[in-house]
Tab-separated table of C-alpha atoms and ligand atoms in Angstrom:
chain	number	residue	atom	x	y	z
A	1	MET	CA	14.638	-24.615	52.130
A	2	ASN	CA	16.814	-25.303	49.104
A	3	LYS	CA	17.450	-21.999	47.409
A	4	ASN	CA	17.057	-23.669	43.976
A	5	SER	CA	13.601	-24.963	44.722
A	6	SER	CA	11.849	-22.086	42.978
A	7	ASN	CA	13.785	-22.791	39.769
A	8	ILE	CA	12.920	-26.464	40.028
A	9	MET	CA	9.252	-25.531	40.447
A	10	ALA	CA	9.428	-23.322	37.350
A	11	LEU	CA	10.909	-26.126	35.268
A	12	ALA	CA	8.338	-28.711	36.380
A	13	PRO	CA	5.577	-29.395	33.806
A	14	ASN	CA	2.592	-27.134	34.359
A	15	THR	CA	-0.454	-29.356	34.233
A	16	SER	CA	-2.783	-26.353	34.087
A	17	ASN	CA	-1.295	-25.549	30.659
A	18	LYS	CA	-2.914	-28.621	29.144
A	19	ARG	CA	-4.739	-27.496	26.037
A	20	GLU	CA	-8.451	-28.014	25.626
A	21	THR	CA	-9.730	-30.265	22.846
A	22	VAL	CA	-10.692	-28.400	19.687
A	23	CYS	CA	-13.234	-29.784	17.251
A	24	ILE	CA	-12.960	-29.131	13.519
A	25	PHE	CA	-15.935	-29.767	11.235
A	26	GLY	CA	-14.709	-30.763	7.765
A	27	THR	CA	-11.625	-32.697	6.747
A	28	GLY	CA	-10.936	-30.602	3.633
A	29	ASP	CA	-7.717	-28.699	2.847
A	30	PHE	CA	-8.167	-26.013	5.471
A	31	GLY	CA	-9.521	-28.289	8.195
A	32	ARG	CA	-6.548	-30.641	7.812
A	33	ALA	CA	-3.967	-27.816	7.684
A	34	LEU	CA	-5.394	-26.093	10.769
A	35	GLY	CA	-5.709	-29.406	12.632
A	36	HIS	CA	-2.087	-30.233	11.839
A	37	LYS	CA	-0.928	-26.860	13.179
A	38	MET	CA	-3.070	-27.234	16.316
A	39	ILE	CA	-1.706	-30.695	17.107
A	40	GLN	CA	1.820	-29.282	16.705
A	41	SER	CA	0.871	-26.595	19.239
A	42	GLY	CA	-0.379	-29.160	21.753
A	43	TYR	CA	-4.147	-29.128	21.146
A	44	PRO	CA	-5.996	-32.459	21.045
A	45	VAL	CA	-8.011	-32.314	17.789
A	46	VAL	CA	-11.201	-34.143	16.958
A	47	TYR	CA	-12.734	-33.944	13.478
A	48	GLY	CA	-16.433	-33.973	12.750
A	49	SER	CA	-16.924	-35.469	9.324
A	50	ARG	CA	-19.513	-37.082	7.065
A	51	SER	CA	-17.182	-40.066	6.849
A	52	THR	CA	-15.501	-41.412	9.984
A	53	GLN	CA	-13.017	-43.490	8.025
A	54	ILE	CA	-9.440	-42.415	8.803
A	55	SER	CA	-7.523	-41.464	5.682
A	56	ASN	CA	-3.742	-41.002	5.718
A	57	LEU	CA	-4.232	-37.335	4.800
A	58	ILE	CA	-5.688	-36.628	8.243
A	59	PRO	CA	-3.138	-35.631	10.922
A	60	LYS	CA	-1.897	-38.743	12.722
A	61	ASP	CA	-2.980	-37.945	16.273
A	62	ALA	CA	-6.444	-36.651	15.425
A	63	GLU	CA	-9.719	-38.488	16.002
A	64	VAL	CA	-12.453	-38.568	13.347
A	65	LEU	CA	-16.051	-38.892	14.530
A	66	SER	CA	-19.514	-37.995	13.348
A	67	HIS	CA	-20.398	-34.309	13.652
A	68	ALA	CA	-22.617	-34.866	16.705
A	69	GLU	CA	-20.051	-37.013	18.558
A	70	ALA	CA	-17.157	-34.683	17.783
A	71	ALA	CA	-19.095	-31.560	18.854
A	72	GLN	CA	-19.752	-33.063	22.286
A	73	LYS	CA	-16.019	-33.407	22.936
A	74	ALA	CA	-15.110	-29.707	22.619
A	75	ALA	CA	-16.239	-26.239	23.616
A	76	ILE	CA	-14.777	-24.688	20.462
A	77	ILE	CA	-15.796	-25.926	17.023
A	78	ILE	CA	-14.107	-24.665	13.893
A	79	ILE	CA	-16.417	-24.795	10.890
A	80	ALA	CA	-14.042	-25.611	7.997
A	81	ILE	CA	-16.877	-26.027	5.515
A	82	GLN	CA	-18.146	-23.832	2.668
A	83	ARG	CA	-21.074	-21.537	3.540
A	84	GLN	CA	-23.469	-23.224	1.078
A	85	HIS	CA	-23.396	-26.408	3.238
A	86	TYR	CA	-24.133	-24.662	6.554
A	87	ASN	CA	-27.738	-25.988	6.516
A	88	PHE	CA	-26.497	-29.379	7.727
A	89	LEU	CA	-25.730	-27.702	11.081
A	90	ILE	CA	-29.412	-26.911	11.839
A	91	PRO	CA	-30.259	-30.418	13.138
A	92	LEU	CA	-27.195	-30.130	15.440
A	93	ALA	CA	-28.476	-26.868	17.008
A	94	GLU	CA	-29.115	-28.459	20.394
A	95	ILE	CA	-25.622	-29.985	20.667
A	96	LEU	CA	-24.050	-26.762	19.459
A	97	HIS	CA	-26.006	-24.623	21.956
A	98	GLY	CA	-23.579	-22.439	23.975
A	99	LYS	CA	-20.543	-23.668	22.030
A	100	VAL	CA	-18.088	-21.314	20.356
A	101	LEU	CA	-18.379	-21.709	16.563
A	102	VAL	CA	-15.454	-20.302	14.582
A	103	ASP	CA	-16.411	-19.258	11.070
A	104	ILE	CA	-13.347	-19.317	8.834
A	105	SER	CA	-15.110	-19.162	5.478
A	106	ASN	CA	-14.420	-16.939	2.498
A	107	ASN	CA	-16.477	-16.131	-0.575
A	108	LEU	CA	-15.637	-16.131	-4.253
A	109	LYS	CA	-16.779	-12.549	-4.905
A	110	LEU	CA	-16.861	-9.287	-2.954
A	111	ASN	CA	-20.187	-8.822	-1.097
A	112	GLN	CA	-21.456	-12.105	-2.583
A	113	TYR	CA	-24.282	-12.408	-0.035
A	114	PRO	CA	-26.363	-9.699	1.661
A	115	GLU	CA	-24.955	-10.672	5.077
A	116	SER	CA	-21.532	-12.017	6.021
A	117	ASN	CA	-21.065	-15.795	6.350
A	118	ALA	CA	-20.450	-15.430	10.081
A	119	GLU	CA	-23.695	-13.453	10.570
A	120	TYR	CA	-25.526	-16.063	8.495
A	121	LEU	CA	-24.126	-18.815	10.758
A	122	ALA	CA	-25.225	-16.849	13.840
A	123	GLN	CA	-28.747	-16.530	12.370
A	124	LEU	CA	-28.904	-20.289	11.687
A	125	LEU	CA	-27.725	-21.157	15.213
A	126	PRO	CA	-28.827	-18.349	17.540
A	127	GLY	CA	-27.888	-20.372	20.639
A	128	SER	CA	-24.209	-20.645	19.628
A	129	ARG	CA	-21.469	-18.058	20.102
A	130	VAL	CA	-20.097	-17.261	16.636
A	131	VAL	CA	-16.605	-15.810	16.142
A	132	LYS	CA	-15.027	-14.951	12.783
A	133	ALA	CA	-11.316	-15.790	12.470
A	134	PHE	CA	-8.579	-17.424	10.367
A	135	ASN	CA	-10.139	-16.614	6.969
A	136	THR	CA	-7.147	-14.471	5.925
A	137	VAL	CA	-4.677	-17.322	6.510
A	138	SER	CA	-4.284	-19.830	3.679
A	139	ALA	CA	-4.236	-23.603	4.112
A	140	TRP	CA	-0.972	-23.712	2.167
A	141	ALA	CA	0.739	-21.162	4.466
A	142	LEU	CA	-0.455	-23.060	7.562
A	143	GLN	CA	0.841	-26.355	6.263
A	144	SER	CA	4.140	-25.144	4.850
A	145	GLY	CA	4.854	-22.840	7.783
A	146	THR	CA	5.382	-19.828	5.468
A	147	LEU	CA	3.240	-17.522	7.546
A	148	ASP	CA	5.563	-14.544	7.594
A	149	ALA	CA	3.399	-12.414	5.338
A	150	SER	CA	0.100	-13.349	6.965
A	151	ARG	CA	0.845	-13.735	10.658
A	152	GLN	CA	-2.025	-11.402	11.512
A	153	VAL	CA	-5.416	-13.031	12.154
A	154	PHE	CA	-8.468	-10.763	12.199
A	155	VAL	CA	-10.976	-11.820	14.854
A	156	CYS	CA	-14.474	-10.472	15.462
A	157	GLY	CA	-17.538	-11.587	17.386
A	158	ASP	CA	-20.314	-10.371	19.686
A	159	ASP	CA	-19.389	-12.593	22.646
A	160	VAL	CA	-16.285	-11.172	24.315
A	161	GLU	CA	-15.411	-14.364	26.212
A	162	ALA	CA	-15.760	-16.524	23.077
A	163	LYS	CA	-13.587	-14.077	21.162
A	164	GLN	CA	-10.912	-14.260	23.893
A	165	MET	CA	-10.917	-18.069	23.723
A	166	VAL	CA	-10.321	-17.945	19.961
A	167	MET	CA	-7.637	-15.270	20.317
A	168	ASN	CA	-5.828	-17.500	22.830
A	169	ILE	CA	-5.752	-20.299	20.249
A	170	VAL	CA	-4.483	-17.863	17.612
A	171	ARG	CA	-1.628	-16.843	19.931
A	172	ALA	CA	-0.819	-20.430	20.824
A	173	LEU	CA	-0.398	-21.172	17.102
A	174	GLY	CA	2.263	-18.460	16.911
A	175	LEU	CA	-0.008	-15.983	15.103
A	176	THR	CA	-1.091	-12.475	16.044
A	177	PRO	CA	-4.790	-11.873	16.702
A	178	LEU	CA	-6.225	-8.490	15.788
A	179	ASP	CA	-9.569	-7.748	17.433
A	180	LYS	CA	-11.820	-6.103	14.837
A	181	GLY	CA	-14.818	-5.720	17.148
A	182	SER	CA	-18.316	-7.149	16.805
A	183	LEU	CA	-19.648	-9.561	14.212
A	184	LEU	CA	-20.622	-6.522	12.100
A	185	ALA	CA	-16.957	-6.396	11.029
A	186	ALA	CA	-17.194	-9.899	9.524
A	187	GLN	CA	-18.216	-8.637	6.056
A	188	GLU	CA	-15.127	-6.443	5.857
A	189	ILE	CA	-12.895	-9.298	7.075
A	190	GLU	CA	-14.429	-11.650	4.499
A	191	ASN	CA	-13.883	-9.135	1.700
A	192	TYR	CA	-10.258	-8.617	2.702
A	193	PRO	CA	-8.723	-11.710	0.977
A	194	LEU	CA	-10.627	-10.870	-2.229
A	195	GLN	CA	-9.108	-7.447	-2.638
A	196	LEU	CA	-6.248	-6.983	-5.048
A	197	PHE	CA	-3.960	-4.163	-3.881
A	198	PRO	CA	-6.921	-1.799	-3.312
A	199	MET	CA	-4.705	1.183	-2.412
A	200	TRP	CA	-2.511	0.721	-5.473
A	201	LYS	CA	-5.197	0.766	-8.174
A	202	PHE	CA	-5.583	4.528	-8.556
A	203	PRO	CA	-1.819	5.324	-8.318
A	204	ILE	CA	-0.955	2.590	-10.836
A	205	PHE	CA	-3.635	3.563	-13.371
A	206	LEU	CA	-2.749	7.248	-13.002
A	207	SER	CA	0.965	6.500	-13.483
A	208	LEU	CA	0.322	4.293	-16.507
A	209	GLY	CA	-1.913	6.937	-18.081
A	210	LEU	CA	0.530	9.804	-17.488
A	211	THR	CA	3.528	7.713	-18.586
A	212	ALA	CA	1.796	6.783	-21.863
A	213	PHE	CA	0.865	10.445	-22.443
A	214	PHE	CA	4.389	11.767	-21.825
A	215	PHE	CA	5.995	8.945	-23.806
A	216	PHE	CA	3.949	9.733	-26.928
A	217	TYR	CA	4.428	13.476	-26.353
A	218	CYS	CA	8.229	12.996	-26.409
A	219	LEU	CA	7.991	10.575	-29.322
A	220	ALA	CA	6.137	13.198	-31.351
A	221	LEU	CA	8.511	16.066	-30.503
A	222	ASP	CA	11.888	14.277	-30.359
A	223	VAL	CA	11.540	11.578	-33.002
A	224	ILE	CA	8.679	12.307	-35.420
A	225	TYR	CA	9.243	16.093	-35.603
A	226	THR	CA	13.005	15.621	-36.168
A	227	TYR	CA	12.327	13.027	-38.846
A	228	ILE	CA	9.840	15.227	-40.714
A	229	TYR	CA	11.623	18.594	-40.482
A	230	GLU	CA	15.293	17.666	-40.116
A	231	LYS	CA	15.299	14.318	-41.977
A	232	LYS	CA	17.153	12.693	-39.070
A	233	ASN	CA	16.326	9.234	-37.791
A	234	PHE	CA	16.445	9.395	-33.988
A	235	SER	CA	14.152	6.386	-33.460
A	236	PHE	CA	16.724	4.855	-31.057
A	237	PHE	CA	15.696	7.621	-28.606
A	238	ILE	CA	12.812	5.278	-27.721
A	239	ALA	CA	15.179	3.038	-25.723
A	240	ILE	CA	16.923	5.441	-23.335
A	241	THR	CA	16.533	9.131	-24.199
A	242	ILE	CA	12.733	9.233	-24.021
A	243	PRO	CA	12.425	6.994	-20.919
A	244	ASN	CA	15.047	9.197	-19.259
A	245	ARG	CA	12.856	12.223	-19.990
A	246	VAL	CA	9.607	10.601	-18.928
A	247	CYS	CA	10.927	9.091	-15.642
A	248	PRO	CA	12.041	12.338	-13.960
A	249	VAL	CA	8.908	14.116	-15.150
A	250	MET	CA	6.745	11.349	-13.665
A	251	ALA	CA	8.752	11.302	-10.421
A	252	LEU	CA	8.326	15.051	-9.967
A	253	ILE	CA	4.630	15.165	-10.845
A	254	LEU	CA	3.778	12.167	-8.634
A	255	LEU	CA	5.754	13.621	-5.724
A	256	ALA	CA	3.782	16.862	-6.118
A	257	LEU	CA	0.551	14.820	-6.249
A	258	VAL	CA	1.456	13.384	-2.826
A	259	TYR	CA	1.277	16.904	-1.353
A	260	LEU	CA	-1.543	18.359	-3.475
A	261	PRO	CA	-4.441	16.676	-1.559
A	262	GLY	CA	-3.079	18.151	1.706
A	263	ILE	CA	-3.257	21.604	0.083
A	264	PHE	CA	-6.848	20.977	-1.066
A	265	ALA	CA	-7.755	19.748	2.430
A	266	ALA	CA	-6.309	22.919	3.999
A	267	ILE	CA	-8.194	25.173	1.551
A	268	ILE	CA	-11.467	23.284	2.173
A	269	GLN	CA	-11.050	23.511	5.958
A	270	LEU	CA	-10.263	27.227	5.777
A	271	TYR	CA	-13.287	27.826	3.530
A	272	ARG	CA	-15.656	25.810	5.730
A	273	GLY	CA	-14.165	27.092	8.986
A	274	THR	CA	-14.371	23.620	10.570
A	275	LYS	CA	-12.690	20.240	10.463
A	276	TYR	CA	-15.864	18.413	11.485
A	277	ARG	CA	-17.263	17.999	7.985
A	278	ARG	CA	-16.175	15.134	5.777
A	279	PHE	CA	-13.972	15.816	2.783
A	280	PRO	CA	-15.387	14.898	-0.620
A	281	ASP	CA	-14.969	11.172	-1.377
A	282	TRP	CA	-12.393	11.732	-4.119
A	283	LEU	CA	-10.194	13.690	-1.721
A	284	ASP	CA	-10.486	11.043	1.007
A	285	LYS	CA	-9.459	8.334	-1.461
A	286	TRP	CA	-6.610	10.449	-2.819
A	287	MET	CA	-5.269	11.092	0.719
A	288	LEU	CA	-5.343	7.379	1.485
A	289	CYS	CA	-3.118	6.478	-1.452
A	290	ARG	CA	-0.414	9.136	-0.940
A	291	LYS	CA	2.103	6.565	0.264
A	292	GLN	CA	1.611	4.489	-2.879
A	293	LEU	CA	1.932	7.587	-5.086
A	294	GLY	CA	5.167	8.460	-3.287
A	295	LEU	CA	6.604	4.969	-3.708
A	296	ILE	CA	5.814	4.947	-7.437
A	297	ALA	CA	7.443	8.373	-7.691
A	298	LEU	CA	10.531	6.936	-5.976
A	299	ALA	CA	10.602	4.060	-8.471
A	300	PHE	CA	10.566	6.568	-11.368
A	301	ALA	CA	13.296	8.644	-9.712
A	302	SER	CA	15.461	5.515	-9.266
A	303	LEU	CA	15.002	4.611	-12.932
A	304	HIS	CA	16.035	8.150	-13.875
A	305	VAL	CA	19.230	7.719	-11.831
A	306	VAL	CA	20.059	4.409	-13.559
A	307	PHE	CA	19.302	5.772	-17.055
A	308	THR	CA	21.509	8.786	-16.320
A	309	LEU	CA	24.382	6.653	-15.040
A	310	VAL	CA	24.512	4.618	-18.273
A	311	THR	CA	24.672	7.764	-20.430
A	312	PRO	CA	28.490	7.659	-20.944
A	313	MET	CA	28.179	4.093	-22.320
A	314	ARG	CA	25.843	5.123	-25.121
A	315	ALA	CA	27.128	5.014	-28.724
A	316	PHE	CA	25.237	8.208	-29.578
A	317	VAL	CA	26.835	10.128	-26.683
A	318	ASN	CA	30.332	8.829	-27.550
A	319	TRP	CA	29.797	9.791	-31.192
A	320	ARG	CA	28.657	13.307	-30.243
A	321	THR	CA	31.615	13.800	-27.862
A	322	SER	CA	34.216	12.583	-30.368
A	323	LYS	CA	32.585	14.718	-33.097
A	324	GLY	CA	33.090	17.796	-30.885
A	325	ILE	CA	36.726	16.881	-30.153
A	326	ILE	CA	37.512	16.215	-33.822
A	327	SER	CA	35.925	19.474	-34.949
A	328	GLN	CA	38.029	21.360	-32.370
A	329	ALA	CA	41.140	19.491	-33.583
A	330	LEU	CA	40.347	20.266	-37.256
A	331	ASN	CA	39.816	23.936	-36.456
A	332	ASN	CA	42.923	23.824	-34.259
A	333	LYS	CA	40.963	25.645	-31.588
A	334	THR	CA	39.986	24.569	-28.062
A	335	GLU	CA	36.615	25.788	-26.861
A	336	PRO	CA	37.131	27.803	-23.635
A	337	LEU	CA	35.387	26.496	-20.526
A	338	ASN	CA	32.003	28.162	-20.214
A	339	ASN	CA	31.816	29.004	-16.536
A	340	THR	CA	28.070	29.642	-16.568
A	341	ASN	CA	27.369	26.262	-18.152
A	342	ALA	CA	29.716	24.573	-15.676
A	343	TRP	CA	27.828	26.183	-12.796
A	344	ILE	CA	24.448	25.230	-14.243
A	345	SER	CA	25.416	21.598	-14.829
A	346	ASP	CA	27.058	21.175	-11.416
A	347	SER	CA	24.121	22.875	-9.691
A	348	TYR	CA	21.400	20.760	-11.245
A	349	LEU	CA	23.411	17.600	-10.550
A	350	ALA	CA	23.894	18.585	-6.901
A	351	LEU	CA	20.203	19.485	-6.529
A	352	GLY	CA	19.234	16.180	-8.142
A	353	ILE	CA	21.517	14.157	-5.830
A	354	LEU	CA	20.201	15.884	-2.697
A	355	GLY	CA	16.588	15.596	-3.883
A	356	PHE	CA	17.042	11.889	-4.612
A	357	PHE	CA	18.640	11.322	-1.204
A	358	LEU	CA	15.605	12.837	0.546
A	359	PHE	CA	13.286	10.910	-1.792
A	360	VAL	CA	14.931	7.642	-0.643
A	361	LEU	CA	14.665	8.741	2.985
A	362	LEU	CA	10.918	9.343	2.519
A	363	GLY	CA	10.564	5.903	0.944
A	364	ILE	CA	12.421	4.214	3.806
A	365	THR	CA	10.370	5.927	6.520
A	366	SER	CA	7.154	4.832	4.839
A	367	LEU	CA	8.101	1.149	5.367
A	368	PRO	CA	5.984	-0.253	8.221
A	369	SER	CA	9.067	-1.646	10.011
A	370	VAL	CA	10.529	1.892	10.162
A	371	SER	CA	7.345	3.933	10.616
A	372	ASN	CA	6.319	1.695	13.552
A	373	ASN	CA	9.525	2.730	15.319
A	374	VAL	CA	9.125	6.487	15.071
A	375	ASN	CA	6.557	8.558	16.907
A	376	TRP	CA	3.865	10.581	15.141
A	377	ARG	CA	5.847	13.829	15.359
A	378	GLU	CA	8.988	12.260	13.885
A	379	PHE	CA	6.966	10.621	11.101
A	380	ARG	CA	5.291	13.936	10.258
A	381	PHE	CA	8.619	15.752	10.317
A	382	VAL	CA	10.099	13.380	7.738
A	383	GLN	CA	7.000	12.992	5.558
A	384	SER	CA	5.929	16.638	5.629
A	385	LYS	CA	8.974	18.872	6.249
A	386	LEU	CA	11.614	16.739	4.538
A	387	GLY	CA	9.051	15.755	1.904
A	388	TYR	CA	8.489	19.395	0.961
A	389	LEU	CA	12.244	19.940	0.961
A	390	ALA	CA	12.598	17.003	-1.460
A	391	LEU	CA	9.908	18.568	-3.667
A	392	ILE	CA	11.703	21.951	-3.596
A	393	LEU	CA	15.072	20.347	-4.497
A	394	CYS	CA	13.621	18.203	-7.291
A	395	THR	CA	11.681	21.172	-8.722
A	396	ALA	CA	14.850	23.299	-8.581
A	397	HIS	CA	16.798	20.471	-10.266
A	398	THR	CA	14.305	20.500	-13.159
A	399	LEU	CA	14.175	24.297	-13.331
A	400	VAL	CA	17.960	24.671	-13.458
A	401	TYR	CA	18.255	21.868	-16.029
A	402	GLY	CA	15.465	22.946	-18.377
A	403	GLY	CA	15.115	26.631	-17.476
A	404	LYS	CA	17.376	27.828	-20.290
A	405	TRP	CA	14.880	26.480	-22.863
A	406	PHE	CA	11.941	28.445	-21.557
A	407	LEU	CA	12.745	31.497	-23.686
A	408	SER	CA	14.206	29.626	-26.633
A	409	PRO	CA	11.787	29.442	-29.621
A	410	SER	CA	13.422	26.154	-30.776
A	411	ALA	CA	12.082	24.488	-27.601
A	412	TYR	CA	8.504	24.971	-28.859
A	413	LYS	CA	8.276	22.371	-31.618
A	414	TRP	CA	4.791	22.503	-33.173
A	415	TYR	CA	4.183	25.349	-30.693
A	416	LEU	CA	4.139	22.768	-27.894
A	417	PRO	CA	6.165	23.297	-24.704
A	418	ASN	CA	8.940	20.877	-23.770
A	419	ILE	CA	7.931	18.253	-21.210
A	420	TYR	CA	10.226	19.880	-18.601
A	421	MET	CA	7.899	22.846	-18.681
A	422	LEU	CA	4.799	20.656	-18.353
A	423	SER	CA	6.360	18.756	-15.452
A	424	LEU	CA	6.814	21.979	-13.481
A	425	VAL	CA	3.159	23.074	-13.502
A	426	VAL	CA	1.858	20.914	-10.614
A	427	PRO	CA	4.967	21.105	-8.356
A	428	CYS	CA	5.222	24.891	-8.737
A	429	ALA	CA	1.494	25.303	-8.016
A	430	VAL	CA	1.837	23.113	-4.882
A	431	LEU	CA	4.875	25.028	-3.646
A	432	VAL	CA	3.357	28.468	-4.270
A	433	VAL	CA	0.089	27.624	-2.449
A	434	LYS	CA	2.024	25.943	0.382
A	435	PHE	CA	4.105	29.115	0.682
A	436	VAL	CA	0.888	31.141	1.054
A	437	LEU	CA	-0.475	28.663	3.612
A	438	ILE	CA	2.509	29.088	5.930
A	439	PHE	CA	1.925	32.845	6.259
A	440	PRO	CA	0.887	33.455	9.905
A	441	CYS	CA	-2.405	35.115	8.885
A	442	VAL	CA	-3.432	31.888	7.114
A	443	ASP	CA	-1.549	29.334	9.198
A	444	LYS	CA	-2.976	30.533	12.541
A	445	PRO	CA	-6.696	30.063	11.736
A	446	LEU	CA	-5.881	26.765	9.980
A	447	THR	CA	-4.056	25.465	13.062
A	448	GLN	CA	-6.985	26.540	15.256
A	449	ILE	CA	-9.454	24.755	12.983
A	450	ARG	CA	-7.325	21.620	13.130
A	451	GLN	CA	-7.350	21.851	16.926
A	452	GLY	CA	-11.159	21.826	16.933
A	453	TRP	CA	-12.117	25.522	16.676
A	454	GLU	CA	-15.177	26.260	14.480
A	455	ARG	CA	-16.107	29.529	12.795
A	456	ASN	CA	-19.861	28.842	13.001
A	457	PRO	CA	-20.276	26.116	15.654
A	458	LYS	CA	-23.550	24.191	15.184
A	459	HIS	CA	-23.832	23.107	18.784
A	460	SER	CA	-22.988	26.389	20.525
A	461	GLU	CA	-24.782	26.860	23.845
B	1	NAP	P1	-12.681	-28.140	0.919
B	1	NAP	O1	-11.329	-28.710	0.702
B	1	NAP	O2	-13.681	-28.184	-0.178
B	1	NAP	O3	-13.291	-28.892	2.214
B	1	NAP	C1	-14.541	-28.606	2.707
B	1	NAP	C2	-15.004	-29.776	3.585
B	1	NAP	O4	-16.353	-29.540	3.887
B	1	NAP	C3	-14.973	-31.119	2.904
B	1	NAP	O5	-13.756	-31.737	2.975
B	1	NAP	C4	-16.070	-31.880	3.649
B	1	NAP	O6	-15.509	-32.503	4.807
B	1	NAP	C5	-17.002	-30.800	4.107
B	1	NAP	N1	-18.216	-30.818	3.291
B	1	NAP	C6	-18.332	-30.753	1.944
B	1	NAP	N2	-19.628	-30.807	1.579
B	1	NAP	C7	-20.343	-30.894	2.698
B	1	NAP	C8	-21.735	-30.989	2.975
B	1	NAP	N3	-22.664	-30.981	2.001
B	1	NAP	N4	-22.115	-31.088	4.271
B	1	NAP	C9	-21.224	-31.112	5.278
B	1	NAP	N5	-19.882	-31.037	5.078
B	1	NAP	C10	-19.462	-30.930	3.808
B	1	NAP	O7	-12.594	-26.645	1.379
B	1	NAP	P2	-11.403	-25.930	2.193
B	1	NAP	O8	-10.439	-25.377	1.258
B	1	NAP	O9	-10.942	-26.792	3.293
B	1	NAP	O10	-12.198	-24.687	2.810
B	1	NAP	C11	-13.072	-24.862	3.902
B	1	NAP	C12	-13.502	-23.498	4.384
B	1	NAP	O11	-12.326	-22.749	4.767
B	1	NAP	C13	-14.161	-22.665	3.303
B	1	NAP	O12	-15.252	-21.950	3.843
B	1	NAP	C14	-13.072	-21.707	2.847
B	1	NAP	O13	-13.620	-20.489	2.379
B	1	NAP	C15	-12.293	-21.487	4.125
B	1	NAP	N6	-10.891	-21.122	3.884
B	1	NAP	C16	-10.086	-21.868	3.118
B	1	NAP	C17	-8.751	-21.499	2.922
B	1	NAP	C18	-7.831	-22.323	2.078
B	1	NAP	O14	-6.664	-21.930	1.894
B	1	NAP	N7	-8.255	-23.465	1.583
B	1	NAP	C19	-8.260	-20.325	3.505
B	1	NAP	C20	-9.105	-19.574	4.323
B	1	NAP	C21	-10.417	-19.984	4.510
B	1	NAP	P3	-15.914	-33.998	5.226
B	1	NAP	O15	-15.768	-34.817	3.996
B	1	NAP	O16	-14.947	-34.327	6.298
B	1	NAP	O17	-17.345	-33.951	5.703
């Protein structure tokens, strides 16, 4: 036998790969876009429509028939019609019996109806096999081919075989199916496209609130106080000086807030002596948005770096430096180098650089493309161990920079502490409690609890 025959066989067209006809009810935007994509992927497409007239908007190779005729030609029928028109399907119940109906619909509001659209369709046509899919993909993305951001297609349904058939189509279209289980998951899948950055809401509102508070705090102490008591107009501080005070403070506090819920969780577990009781809702929600808090903190830290780098370009800084040089020249006296100050400034800069480096590393490892490539232990090492190290370095950076003002009465304008002092409260509290938690007498029972041990087991034999 010719030794190349196997290759020739492999290259020959595989007739068993012929795609099955798919029926699409509705020739609207989504029906046309999906039909177009299916024809490109080799599926014969037949439309079921109220009007069988072919318009030039409909994909060239598709057939358009009445709903009843089209349904008879395929085992899978995609319902590209709004939920409020589903009643027209009831008279077709007999033809649709045993067929796979794919519900792709979305609603205008979260939880708009008591049951999901897919469950409603299944109630209307109990003899059909309903699968929910494609609702998170937009007609525009399907048509333009810009599916990079939404390649994932959530699929759910009670009939495993029907779900597999739909997932095969999803794959053939170059998309990635994600099995979400039974039709009970349809409500969640339908709510998904209506959500607007759900995990970002709390971190963004918190950041905006804290930023506004610290901005006005600095405005009062650095601009208004100086204007009233020293008759100096430092209003230009609003542009760079104040933002460059607020940004590092925000970065440090938000980084500490990433680790604070973990501390609360540990204390609660130690107190309860079990991990099998749910955390309070607020703590659960807080834990879920730690990544977002960390990324916002990184954004503030990056802004702080940029604001600091432009400092030598500022007219005010140049004026202050030349004023110092001229006064030394007039007095014919050079100020000796203050070694302590040189140490302090170099130390806080070094601590800041190292802290920022680790901050960036934390940000990079939280990207899905990176976190998917490290195992759980590696991810925890970076996010927990290196994360705490970043918090220690950033706290030390702030302490070394602002520490000298702690005992200086001039730092307490209107008896209020400087914002450096305020920014240290949460990080120092987190670090002190974390330090206590790593003591063996505390760490050992906590580790046991996390491995499933219970102080007062409910189901002991
Ligand atoms: P559409 O442009 O309004 O088209 C809906 C189609 O439904 C119409 O073209 C019509 O097709 C048919 N129809 C209208 N009234 C009907 C009635 N009384 N009885 C029977 N059929 C009727 O809507 P679409 O944007 O394509 O959306 C269709 C479904 O896909 C919706 O449930 C939507 O939530 C979902 N979806 C849309 C997108 C998107 O990007 N557009 C994304 C995800 C999911 P015929 O004239 O051929 O009968």
